[in-house]
Amino acid sequence: MTTVTPLISSASPLARDIDGKAIAAQVLEEVREDVKKLAGQQIFPALAVLLVGEDPASHVYVRNKLLRAQEVGIRSLEYRLPDTASQVQVLELIAQLNMDVSVNGILVQLPLPAHIDEAAVIHAIDPIKDVDGFHRENVGGLVQGIEVLTPCTPSGCMRLLQETCGDLSGLHAVVIGRSNIVGKPMATLLLQANCSVSVVHSRSVDAPALCRLADIVVAAVGRPGLIDASWLKPGAVVIDVGINRIATESGHRLVGDVDYASARTVASAITPVPGGVGPMTIAYLLKNTLVASQLQRGVGRVLVG
Ligand code: NAP
């Protein structure tokens, strides 16, 4: 067992912010550069985004994704189906996109209307075009350490951690939450980065005590402000994945799963909400579109890392 030097030897009075907007801008710049290089080889990566129904939040997410794709020069194709679309219609469209060699990435915006089986739709996407990394083939590959398309939010969190801490080897990470889209892939990626990993969930006994052992805490719970200073070891690095909409007198505001004001009195670095993990998710979606186009040509991650 290696002895690990603490990340930050003593906690400063207030944690510094991990600037997700700035780091995402850097990732997008890397993607833009790679898109240019590919254009020189007459390769033009394309992302198809499918939106079913009228969920207002989903419309905002899709608009942002398409806008960012355009900014980095990735061709984007938007497909909209009404709330009343049948599962067969959705599956037919996916089959078409799977066959279309000019489409490198397929993203189905979730949630889908209740009458459509989300799992059936996700697993209908060709795994090599599954830029969300949710297909069971990609999930299995991730666990086995095979080069696959990896879920965007955990990939973005890893980049934030690497930019903040450098080498993560030997650090103890606690992931709070065990969903298929965030908690589980996050724990797997941390393990691959040689962290010792614990996963805390709703049945964990004394979750705060488990978290207080952690050098790195990743919160993906969906409970506003659940994690406060009493959950943290001094100097811990905190990644707050949570996005919770809180009603205010003037409308609403977004808060994370971490009580930011309290946590930053103990942590050494923390992601704010908004402006932390959120921008990284879109950046890694576009990065995944490039990775998909590379994998489809059988050349692996030549340009993108
Ligand atoms: P989810 O599927 O609802 O999973 C929540 C997890 O939290 C579950 O594993 C649950 O445990 C655990 N949990 C619930 N209460 C807990 C408690 N009191 N103590 C410890 N663990 C508890 O949520 P998700 O999809 O992973 O999303 C989590 C949050 O991240 C949400 O706020 C979501 O909006 C946000 N999110 C943000 C991004 C982004 O781009 N920033 C992307 C995705 C998600 P059990 O398994 O035992 O029920």
PDB file of N, CA, C and O in Angstrom, residues 117-185:
ATOM      1  N   ASP A 117     -41.119   2.910 -23.058  1.00  0.00           N
ATOM      2  CA  ASP A 117     -40.185   2.167 -22.204  1.00  0.00           C
ATOM      3  C   ASP A 117     -38.763   2.696 -22.461  1.00  0.00           C
ATOM      4  O   ASP A 117     -38.165   2.423 -23.505  1.00  0.00           O
ATOM      5  N   GLU A 118     -38.267   3.444 -21.461  1.00  0.00           N
ATOM      6  CA  GLU A 118     -36.973   4.115 -21.612  1.00  0.00           C
ATOM      7  C   GLU A 118     -35.841   3.116 -21.891  1.00  0.00           C
ATOM      8  O   GLU A 118     -34.993   3.339 -22.760  1.00  0.00           O
ATOM      9  N   ALA A 119     -35.853   2.014 -21.144  1.00  0.00           N
ATOM     10  CA  ALA A 119     -34.775   1.021 -21.298  1.00  0.00           C
ATOM     11  C   ALA A 119     -34.775   0.455 -22.713  1.00  0.00           C
ATOM     12  O   ALA A 119     -33.721   0.290 -23.337  1.00  0.00           O
ATOM     13  N   ALA A 120     -35.982   0.188 -23.248  1.00  0.00           N
ATOM     14  CA  ALA A 120     -36.070  -0.385 -24.606  1.00  0.00           C
ATOM     15  C   ALA A 120     -35.475   0.601 -25.614  1.00  0.00           C
ATOM     16  O   ALA A 120     -34.784   0.197 -26.558  1.00  0.00           O
ATOM     17  N   VAL A 121     -35.731   1.877 -25.404  1.00  0.00           N
ATOM     18  CA  VAL A 121     -35.227   2.894 -26.336  1.00  0.00           C
ATOM     19  C   VAL A 121     -33.702   2.999 -26.222  1.00  0.00           C
ATOM     20  O   VAL A 121     -32.981   2.978 -27.222  1.00  0.00           O
ATOM     21  N   ILE A 122     -33.207   3.071 -24.992  1.00  0.00           N
ATOM     22  CA  ILE A 122     -31.750   3.191 -24.797  1.00  0.00           C
ATOM     23  C   ILE A 122     -31.026   2.004 -25.426  1.00  0.00           C
ATOM     24  O   ILE A 122     -30.010   2.154 -26.094  1.00  0.00           O
ATOM     25  N   HIS A 123     -31.579   0.816 -25.229  1.00  0.00           N
ATOM     26  CA  HIS A 123     -30.886  -0.376 -25.719  1.00  0.00           C
ATOM     27  C   HIS A 123     -31.094  -0.622 -27.210  1.00  0.00           C
ATOM     28  O   HIS A 123     -30.472  -1.519 -27.786  1.00  0.00           O
ATOM     29  N   ALA A 124     -31.951   0.209 -27.824  1.00  0.00           N
ATOM     30  CA  ALA A 124     -32.116   0.113 -29.278  1.00  0.00           C
ATOM     31  C   ALA A 124     -31.028   0.908 -29.997  1.00  0.00           C
ATOM     32  O   ALA A 124     -30.778   0.702 -31.186  1.00  0.00           O
ATOM     33  N   ILE A 125     -30.376   1.821 -29.271  1.00  0.00           N
ATOM     34  CA  ILE A 125     -29.324   2.636 -29.899  1.00  0.00           C
ATOM     35  C   ILE A 125     -28.090   1.759 -30.121  1.00  0.00           C
ATOM     36  O   ILE A 125     -27.697   0.993 -29.227  1.00  0.00           O
ATOM     37  N   ASP A 126     -27.500   1.883 -31.307  1.00  0.00           N
ATOM     38  CA  ASP A 126     -26.251   1.162 -31.567  1.00  0.00           C
ATOM     39  C   ASP A 126     -25.222   1.599 -30.517  1.00  0.00           C
ATOM     40  O   ASP A 126     -24.951   2.801 -30.384  1.00  0.00           O
ATOM     41  N   PRO A 127     -24.650   0.669 -29.734  1.00  0.00           N
ATOM     42  CA  PRO A 127     -23.733   1.056 -28.641  1.00  0.00           C
ATOM     43  C   PRO A 127     -22.602   1.975 -29.094  1.00  0.00           C
ATOM     44  O   PRO A 127     -22.151   2.828 -28.339  1.00  0.00           O
ATOM     45  N   ILE A 128     -22.187   1.841 -30.335  1.00  0.00           N
ATOM     46  CA  ILE A 128     -21.061   2.648 -30.820  1.00  0.00           C
ATOM     47  C   ILE A 128     -21.496   4.083 -31.165  1.00  0.00           C
ATOM     48  O   ILE A 128     -20.679   4.955 -31.433  1.00  0.00           O
ATOM     49  N   LYS A 129     -22.833   4.310 -31.137  1.00  0.00           N
ATOM     50  CA  LYS A 129     -23.360   5.675 -31.344  1.00  0.00           C
ATOM     51  C   LYS A 129     -23.987   6.215 -30.055  1.00  0.00           C
ATOM     52  O   LYS A 129     -24.555   7.309 -30.042  1.00  0.00           O
ATOM     53  N   ASP A 130     -23.897   5.446 -28.985  1.00  0.00           N
ATOM     54  CA  ASP A 130     -24.575   5.775 -27.720  1.00  0.00           C
ATOM     55  C   ASP A 130     -23.743   6.800 -26.932  1.00  0.00           C
ATOM     56  O   ASP A 130     -23.039   6.463 -25.976  1.00  0.00           O
ATOM     57  N   VAL A 131     -23.852   8.075 -27.330  1.00  0.00           N
ATOM     58  CA  VAL A 131     -22.986   9.106 -26.740  1.00  0.00           C
ATOM     59  C   VAL A 131     -23.321   9.413 -25.273  1.00  0.00           C
ATOM     60  O   VAL A 131     -22.554  10.086 -24.590  1.00  0.00           O
ATOM     61  N   ASP A 132     -24.472   8.934 -24.799  1.00  0.00           N
ATOM     62  CA  ASP A 132     -24.782   9.072 -23.368  1.00  0.00           C
ATOM     63  C   ASP A 132     -24.087   7.985 -22.549  1.00  0.00           C
ATOM     64  O   ASP A 132     -23.997   8.087 -21.330  1.00  0.00           O
ATOM     65  N   GLY A 133     -23.671   6.917 -23.198  1.00  0.00           N
ATOM     66  CA  GLY A 133     -22.985   5.825 -22.509  1.00  0.00           C
ATOM     67  C   GLY A 133     -23.902   5.018 -21.596  1.00  0.00           C
ATOM     68  O   GLY A 133     -23.444   4.410 -20.627  1.00  0.00           O
ATOM     69  N   PHE A 134     -25.201   4.980 -21.917  1.00  0.00           N
ATOM     70  CA  PHE A 134     -26.153   4.283 -21.045  1.00  0.00           C
ATOM     71  C   PHE A 134     -26.445   2.846 -21.500  1.00  0.00           C
ATOM     72  O   PHE A 134     -27.057   2.075 -20.767  1.00  0.00           O
ATOM     73  N   HIS A 135     -26.070   2.504 -22.733  1.00  0.00           N
ATOM     74  CA  HIS A 135     -26.360   1.151 -23.246  1.00  0.00           C
ATOM     75  C   HIS A 135     -25.618   0.112 -22.401  1.00  0.00           C
ATOM     76  O   HIS A 135     -24.477   0.336 -21.991  1.00  0.00           O
ATOM     77  N   ARG A 136     -26.273  -1.038 -22.178  1.00  0.00           N
ATOM     78  CA  ARG A 136     -25.662  -2.033 -21.272  1.00  0.00           C
ATOM     79  C   ARG A 136     -24.300  -2.525 -21.788  1.00  0.00           C
ATOM     80  O   ARG A 136     -23.440  -2.880 -20.997  1.00  0.00           O
ATOM     81  N   GLU A 137     -24.113  -2.479 -23.094  1.00  0.00           N
ATOM     82  CA  GLU A 137     -22.818  -2.904 -23.633  1.00  0.00           C
ATOM     83  C   GLU A 137     -21.715  -1.910 -23.210  1.00  0.00           C
ATOM     84  O   GLU A 137     -20.601  -2.302 -22.868  1.00  0.00           O
ATOM     85  N   ASN A 138     -22.055  -0.629 -23.216  1.00  0.00           N
ATOM     86  CA  ASN A 138     -21.080   0.378 -22.779  1.00  0.00           C
ATOM     87  C   ASN A 138     -20.873   0.324 -21.262  1.00  0.00           C
ATOM     88  O   ASN A 138     -19.760   0.512 -20.779  1.00  0.00           O
ATOM     89  N   VAL A 139     -21.954   0.067 -20.536  1.00  0.00           N
ATOM     90  CA  VAL A 139     -21.841  -0.042 -19.074  1.00  0.00           C
ATOM     91  C   VAL A 139     -20.919  -1.203 -18.715  1.00  0.00           C
ATOM     92  O   VAL A 139     -20.002  -1.070 -17.885  1.00  0.00           O
ATOM     93  N   GLY A 140     -21.118  -2.337 -19.389  1.00  0.00           N
ATOM     94  CA  GLY A 140     -20.276  -3.517 -19.133  1.00  0.00           C
ATOM     95  C   GLY A 140     -18.823  -3.240 -19.485  1.00  0.00           C
ATOM     96  O   GLY A 140     -17.904  -3.596 -18.744  1.00  0.00           O
ATOM     97  N   GLY A 141     -18.627  -2.578 -20.628  1.00  0.00           N
ATOM     98  CA  GLY A 141     -17.266  -2.252 -21.064  1.00  0.00           C
ATOM     99  C   GLY A 141     -16.575  -1.335 -20.077  1.00  0.00           C
ATOM    100  O   GLY A 141     -15.382  -1.510 -19.767  1.00  0.00           O
ATOM    101  N   LEU A 142     -17.325  -0.384 -19.554  1.00  0.00           N
ATOM    102  CA  LEU A 142     -16.741   0.555 -18.575  1.00  0.00           C
ATOM    103  C   LEU A 142     -16.252  -0.208 -17.344  1.00  0.00           C
ATOM    104  O   LEU A 142     -15.136   0.004 -16.861  1.00  0.00           O
ATOM    105  N   VAL A 143     -17.073  -1.119 -16.858  1.00  0.00           N
ATOM    106  CA  VAL A 143     -16.698  -1.888 -15.670  1.00  0.00           C
ATOM    107  C   VAL A 143     -15.449  -2.731 -15.943  1.00  0.00           C
ATOM    108  O   VAL A 143     -14.586  -2.883 -15.083  1.00  0.00           O
ATOM    109  N   GLN A 144     -15.337  -3.235 -17.174  1.00  0.00           N
ATOM    110  CA  GLN A 144     -14.178  -4.072 -17.505  1.00  0.00           C
ATOM    111  C   GLN A 144     -12.969  -3.267 -17.944  1.00  0.00           C
ATOM    112  O   GLN A 144     -11.929  -3.832 -18.253  1.00  0.00           O
ATOM    113  N   GLY A 145     -13.112  -1.952 -18.001  1.00  0.00           N
ATOM    114  CA  GLY A 145     -11.979  -1.102 -18.390  1.00  0.00           C
ATOM    115  C   GLY A 145     -11.678  -1.152 -19.879  1.00  0.00           C
ATOM    116  O   GLY A 145     -10.564  -0.887 -20.308  1.00  0.00           O
ATOM    117  N   ILE A 146     -12.707  -1.477 -20.684  1.00  0.00           N
ATOM    118  CA  ILE A 146     -12.535  -1.500 -22.154  1.00  0.00           C
ATOM    119  C   ILE A 146     -12.895  -0.114 -22.678  1.00  0.00           C
ATOM    120  O   ILE A 146     -13.756   0.562 -22.113  1.00  0.00           O
ATOM    121  N   GLU A 147     -12.265   0.292 -23.792  1.00  0.00           N
ATOM    122  CA  GLU A 147     -12.549   1.615 -24.330  1.00  0.00           C
ATOM    123  C   GLU A 147     -13.975   1.672 -24.891  1.00  0.00           C
ATOM    124  O   GLU A 147     -14.302   1.007 -25.867  1.00  0.00           O
ATOM    125  N   VAL A 148     -14.830   2.440 -24.216  1.00  0.00           N
ATOM    126  CA  VAL A 148     -16.226   2.552 -24.640  1.00  0.00           C
ATOM    127  C   VAL A 148     -16.664   4.005 -24.487  1.00  0.00           C
ATOM    128  O   VAL A 148     -15.904   4.847 -24.013  1.00  0.00           O
ATOM    129  N   LEU A 149     -17.919   4.263 -24.858  1.00  0.00           N
ATOM    130  CA  LEU A 149     -18.498   5.589 -24.615  1.00  0.00           C
ATOM    131  C   LEU A 149     -18.979   5.627 -23.167  1.00  0.00           C
ATOM    132  O   LEU A 149     -19.741   4.766 -22.729  1.00  0.00           O
ATOM    133  N   THR A 150     -18.508   6.613 -22.430  1.00  0.00           N
ATOM    134  CA  THR A 150     -18.700   6.688 -20.979  1.00  0.00           C
ATOM    135  C   THR A 150     -19.696   7.802 -20.653  1.00  0.00           C
ATOM    136  O   THR A 150     -19.639   8.868 -21.275  1.00  0.00           O
ATOM    137  N   PRO A 151     -20.603   7.589 -19.681  1.00  0.00           N
ATOM    138  CA  PRO A 151     -21.589   8.634 -19.364  1.00  0.00           C
ATOM    139  C   PRO A 151     -20.954  10.015 -19.148  1.00  0.00           C
ATOM    140  O   PRO A 151     -19.897  10.142 -18.515  1.00  0.00           O
ATOM    141  N   CYS A 152     -21.643  11.026 -19.679  1.00  0.00           N
ATOM    142  CA  CYS A 152     -21.052  12.375 -19.776  1.00  0.00           C
ATOM    143  C   CYS A 152     -20.840  13.040 -18.412  1.00  0.00           C
ATOM    144  O   CYS A 152     -19.789  13.658 -18.177  1.00  0.00           O
ATOM    145  N   THR A 153     -21.831  12.959 -17.514  1.00  0.00           N
ATOM    146  CA  THR A 153     -21.694  13.684 -16.245  1.00  0.00           C
ATOM    147  C   THR A 153     -20.532  13.125 -15.408  1.00  0.00           C
ATOM    148  O   THR A 153     -19.669  13.900 -14.960  1.00  0.00           O
ATOM    149  N   PRO A 154     -20.439  11.805 -15.213  1.00  0.00           N
ATOM    150  CA  PRO A 154     -19.283  11.288 -14.464  1.00  0.00           C
ATOM    151  C   PRO A 154     -17.954  11.601 -15.145  1.00  0.00           C
ATOM    152  O   PRO A 154     -16.968  11.912 -14.469  1.00  0.00           O
ATOM    153  N   SER A 155     -17.923  11.546 -16.492  1.00  0.00           N
ATOM    154  CA  SER A 155     -16.666  11.879 -17.189  1.00  0.00           C
ATOM    155  C   SER A 155     -16.289  13.326 -16.901  1.00  0.00           C
ATOM    156  O   SER A 155     -15.115  13.639 -16.660  1.00  0.00           O
ATOM    157  N   GLY A 156     -17.288  14.197 -16.919  1.00  0.00           N
ATOM    158  CA  GLY A 156     -17.030  15.617 -16.622  1.00  0.00           C
ATOM    159  C   GLY A 156     -16.541  15.804 -15.191  1.00  0.00           C
ATOM    160  O   GLY A 156     -15.629  16.606 -14.933  1.00  0.00           O
ATOM    161  N   CYS A 157     -17.114  15.055 -14.260  1.00  0.00           N
ATOM    162  CA  CYS A 157     -16.674  15.144 -12.849  1.00  0.00           C
ATOM    163  C   CYS A 157     -15.222  14.698 -12.714  1.00  0.00           C
ATOM    164  O   CYS A 157     -14.448  15.285 -11.949  1.00  0.00           O
ATOM    165  N   MET A 158     -14.858  13.645 -13.466  1.00  0.00           N
ATOM    166  CA  MET A 158     -13.467  13.172 -13.394  1.00  0.00           C
ATOM    167  C   MET A 158     -12.514  14.249 -13.880  1.00  0.00           C
ATOM    168  O   MET A 158     -11.452  14.456 -13.296  1.00  0.00           O
ATOM    169  N   ARG A 159     -12.901  14.934 -14.937  1.00  0.00           N
ATOM    170  CA  ARG A 159     -12.016  15.994 -15.442  1.00  0.00           C
ATOM    171  C   ARG A 159     -11.878  17.113 -14.389  1.00  0.00           C
ATOM    172  O   ARG A 159     -10.776  17.623 -14.152  1.00  0.00           O
ATOM    173  N   LEU A 160     -12.999  17.455 -13.733  1.00  0.00           N
ATOM    174  CA  LEU A 160     -12.935  18.490 -12.683  1.00  0.00           C
ATOM    175  C   LEU A 160     -11.987  18.054 -11.567  1.00  0.00           C
ATOM    176  O   LEU A 160     -11.191  18.857 -11.064  1.00  0.00           O
ATOM    177  N   LEU A 161     -12.072  16.790 -11.203  1.00  0.00           N
ATOM    178  CA  LEU A 161     -11.208  16.281 -10.122  1.00  0.00           C
ATOM    179  C   LEU A 161      -9.746  16.267 -10.544  1.00  0.00           C
ATOM    180  O   LEU A 161      -8.860  16.637  -9.767  1.00  0.00           O
ATOM    181  N   GLN A 162      -9.508  15.837 -11.788  1.00  0.00           N
ATOM    182  CA  GLN A 162      -8.114  15.796 -12.251  1.00  0.00           C
ATOM    183  C   GLN A 162      -7.523  17.197 -12.327  1.00  0.00           C
ATOM    184  O   GLN A 162      -6.375  17.421 -11.960  1.00  0.00           O
ATOM    185  N   GLU A 163      -8.325  18.157 -12.772  1.00  0.00           N
ATOM    186  CA  GLU A 163      -7.838  19.550 -12.853  1.00  0.00           C
ATOM    187  C   GLU A 163      -7.584  20.105 -11.448  1.00  0.00           C
ATOM    188  O   GLU A 163      -6.726  20.948 -11.244  1.00  0.00           O
ATOM    189  N   THR A 164      -8.355  19.624 -10.470  1.00  0.00           N
ATOM    190  CA  THR A 164      -8.246  20.167  -9.107  1.00  0.00           C
ATOM    191  C   THR A 164      -7.161  19.468  -8.303  1.00  0.00           C
ATOM    192  O   THR A 164      -6.407  20.112  -7.568  1.00  0.00           O
ATOM    193  N   CYS A 165      -7.088  18.136  -8.423  1.00  0.00           N
ATOM    194  CA  CYS A 165      -6.218  17.354  -7.533  1.00  0.00           C
ATOM    195  C   CYS A 165      -5.023  16.749  -8.250  1.00  0.00           C
ATOM    196  O   CYS A 165      -4.124  16.220  -7.584  1.00  0.00           O
ATOM    197  N   GLY A 166      -5.005  16.743  -9.582  1.00  0.00           N
ATOM    198  CA  GLY A 166      -3.934  16.025 -10.283  1.00  0.00           C
ATOM    199  C   GLY A 166      -4.181  14.532 -10.193  1.00  0.00           C
ATOM    200  O   GLY A 166      -5.302  14.070 -10.391  1.00  0.00           O
ATOM    201  N   ASP A 167      -3.131  13.787  -9.802  1.00  0.00           N
ATOM    202  CA  ASP A 167      -3.260  12.330  -9.713  1.00  0.00           C
ATOM    203  C   ASP A 167      -4.167  11.951  -8.535  1.00  0.00           C
ATOM    204  O   ASP A 167      -3.984  12.435  -7.417  1.00  0.00           O
ATOM    205  N   LEU A 168      -5.130  11.091  -8.800  1.00  0.00           N
ATOM    206  CA  LEU A 168      -6.092  10.724  -7.750  1.00  0.00           C
ATOM    207  C   LEU A 168      -5.708   9.421  -7.035  1.00  0.00           C
ATOM    208  O   LEU A 168      -6.393   9.010  -6.091  1.00  0.00           O
ATOM    209  N   SER A 169      -4.611   8.807  -7.475  1.00  0.00           N
ATOM    210  CA  SER A 169      -4.236   7.497  -6.937  1.00  0.00           C
ATOM    211  C   SER A 169      -4.170   7.492  -5.420  1.00  0.00           C
ATOM    212  O   SER A 169      -3.543   8.366  -4.812  1.00  0.00           O
ATOM    213  N   GLY A 170      -4.800   6.505  -4.823  1.00  0.00           N
ATOM    214  CA  GLY A 170      -4.685   6.296  -3.383  1.00  0.00           C
ATOM    215  C   GLY A 170      -5.639   7.140  -2.548  1.00  0.00           C
ATOM    216  O   GLY A 170      -5.756   6.919  -1.341  1.00  0.00           O
ATOM    217  N   LEU A 171      -6.332   8.070  -3.189  1.00  0.00           N
ATOM    218  CA  LEU A 171      -7.268   8.897  -2.407  1.00  0.00           C
ATOM    219  C   LEU A 171      -8.541   8.106  -2.105  1.00  0.00           C
ATOM    220  O   LEU A 171      -8.917   7.206  -2.865  1.00  0.00           O
ATOM    221  N   HIS A 172      -9.187   8.465  -1.017  1.00  0.00           N
ATOM    222  CA  HIS A 172     -10.450   7.810  -0.675  1.00  0.00           C
ATOM    223  C   HIS A 172     -11.599   8.666  -1.180  1.00  0.00           C
ATOM    224  O   HIS A 172     -11.725   9.841  -0.796  1.00  0.00           O
ATOM    225  N   ALA A 173     -12.416   8.107  -2.057  1.00  0.00           N
ATOM    226  CA  ALA A 173     -13.553   8.844  -2.614  1.00  0.00           C
ATOM    227  C   ALA A 173     -14.848   8.222  -2.117  1.00  0.00           C
ATOM    228  O   ALA A 173     -14.983   7.001  -2.088  1.00  0.00           O
ATOM    229  N   VAL A 174     -15.785   9.073  -1.706  1.00  0.00           N
ATOM    230  CA  VAL A 174     -17.125   8.594  -1.377  1.00  0.00           C
ATOM    231  C   VAL A 174     -18.099   9.185  -2.393  1.00  0.00           C
ATOM    232  O   VAL A 174     -18.138  10.400  -2.596  1.00  0.00           O
ATOM    233  N   VAL A 175     -18.850   8.310  -3.051  1.00  0.00           N
ATOM    234  CA  VAL A 175     -19.894   8.739  -3.984  1.00  0.00           C
ATOM    235  C   VAL A 175     -21.221   8.577  -3.264  1.00  0.00           C
ATOM    236  O   VAL A 175     -21.519   7.491  -2.758  1.00  0.00           O
ATOM    237  N   ILE A 176     -21.988   9.645  -3.203  1.00  0.00           N
ATOM    238  CA  ILE A 176     -23.302   9.557  -2.549  1.00  0.00           C
ATOM    239  C   ILE A 176     -24.346   9.446  -3.663  1.00  0.00           C
ATOM    240  O   ILE A 176     -24.508  10.371  -4.456  1.00  0.00           O
ATOM    241  N   GLY A 177     -25.014   8.313  -3.723  1.00  0.00           N
ATOM    242  CA  GLY A 177     -25.962   8.032  -4.803  1.00  0.00           C
ATOM    243  C   GLY A 177     -25.440   6.889  -5.647  1.00  0.00           C
ATOM    244  O   GLY A 177     -24.230   6.784  -5.875  1.00  0.00           O
ATOM    245  N   ARG A 178     -26.349   6.029  -6.112  1.00  0.00           N
ATOM    246  CA  ARG A 178     -25.932   4.845  -6.886  1.00  0.00           C
ATOM    247  C   ARG A 178     -26.809   4.663  -8.124  1.00  0.00           C
ATOM    248  O   ARG A 178     -27.172   3.537  -8.482  1.00  0.00           O
ATOM    249  N   SER A 179     -27.179   5.784  -8.758  1.00  0.00           N
ATOM    250  CA  SER A 179     -27.990   5.665  -9.979  1.00  0.00           C
ATOM    251  C   SER A 179     -27.131   5.119 -11.116  1.00  0.00           C
ATOM    252  O   SER A 179     -25.899   5.200 -11.083  1.00  0.00           O
ATOM    253  N   ASN A 180     -27.830   4.593 -12.141  1.00  0.00           N
ATOM    254  CA  ASN A 180     -27.104   4.058 -13.302  1.00  0.00           C
ATOM    255  C   ASN A 180     -26.438   5.164 -14.103  1.00  0.00           C
ATOM    256  O   ASN A 180     -25.445   4.930 -14.776  1.00  0.00           O
ATOM    257  N   ILE A 181     -27.017   6.379 -14.042  1.00  0.00           N
ATOM    258  CA  ILE A 181     -26.472   7.422 -14.921  1.00  0.00           C
ATOM    259  C   ILE A 181     -25.372   8.249 -14.254  1.00  0.00           C
ATOM    260  O   ILE A 181     -24.547   8.827 -14.931  1.00  0.00           O
ATOM    261  N   VAL A 182     -25.365   8.309 -12.920  1.00  0.00           N
ATOM    262  CA  VAL A 182     -24.306   9.094 -12.260  1.00  0.00           C
ATOM    263  C   VAL A 182     -23.515   8.252 -11.244  1.00  0.00           C
ATOM    264  O   VAL A 182     -22.315   8.010 -11.423  1.00  0.00           O
ATOM    265  N   GLY A 183     -24.177   7.831 -10.167  1.00  0.00           N
ATOM    266  CA  GLY A 183     -23.443   7.229  -9.047  1.00  0.00           C
ATOM    267  C   GLY A 183     -22.586   6.031  -9.430  1.00  0.00           C
ATOM    268  O   GLY A 183     -21.385   6.006  -9.143  1.00  0.00           O
ATOM    269  N   LYS A 184     -23.191   5.053 -10.100  1.00  0.00           N
ATOM    270  CA  LYS A 184     -22.428   3.822 -10.397  1.00  0.00           C
ATOM    271  C   LYS A 184     -21.273   4.081 -11.372  1.00  0.00           C
ATOM    272  O   LYS A 184     -20.141   3.663 -11.093  1.00  0.00           O
ATOM    273  N   PRO A 185     -21.519   4.756 -12.529  1.00  0.00           N
ATOM    274  CA  PRO A 185     -20.354   5.001 -13.405  1.00  0.00           C
ATOM    275  C   PRO A 185     -19.300   5.884 -12.752  1.00  0.00           C
ATOM    276  O   PRO A 185     -18.097   5.707 -12.985  1.00  0.00           O
TER     277      PRO A 185
END
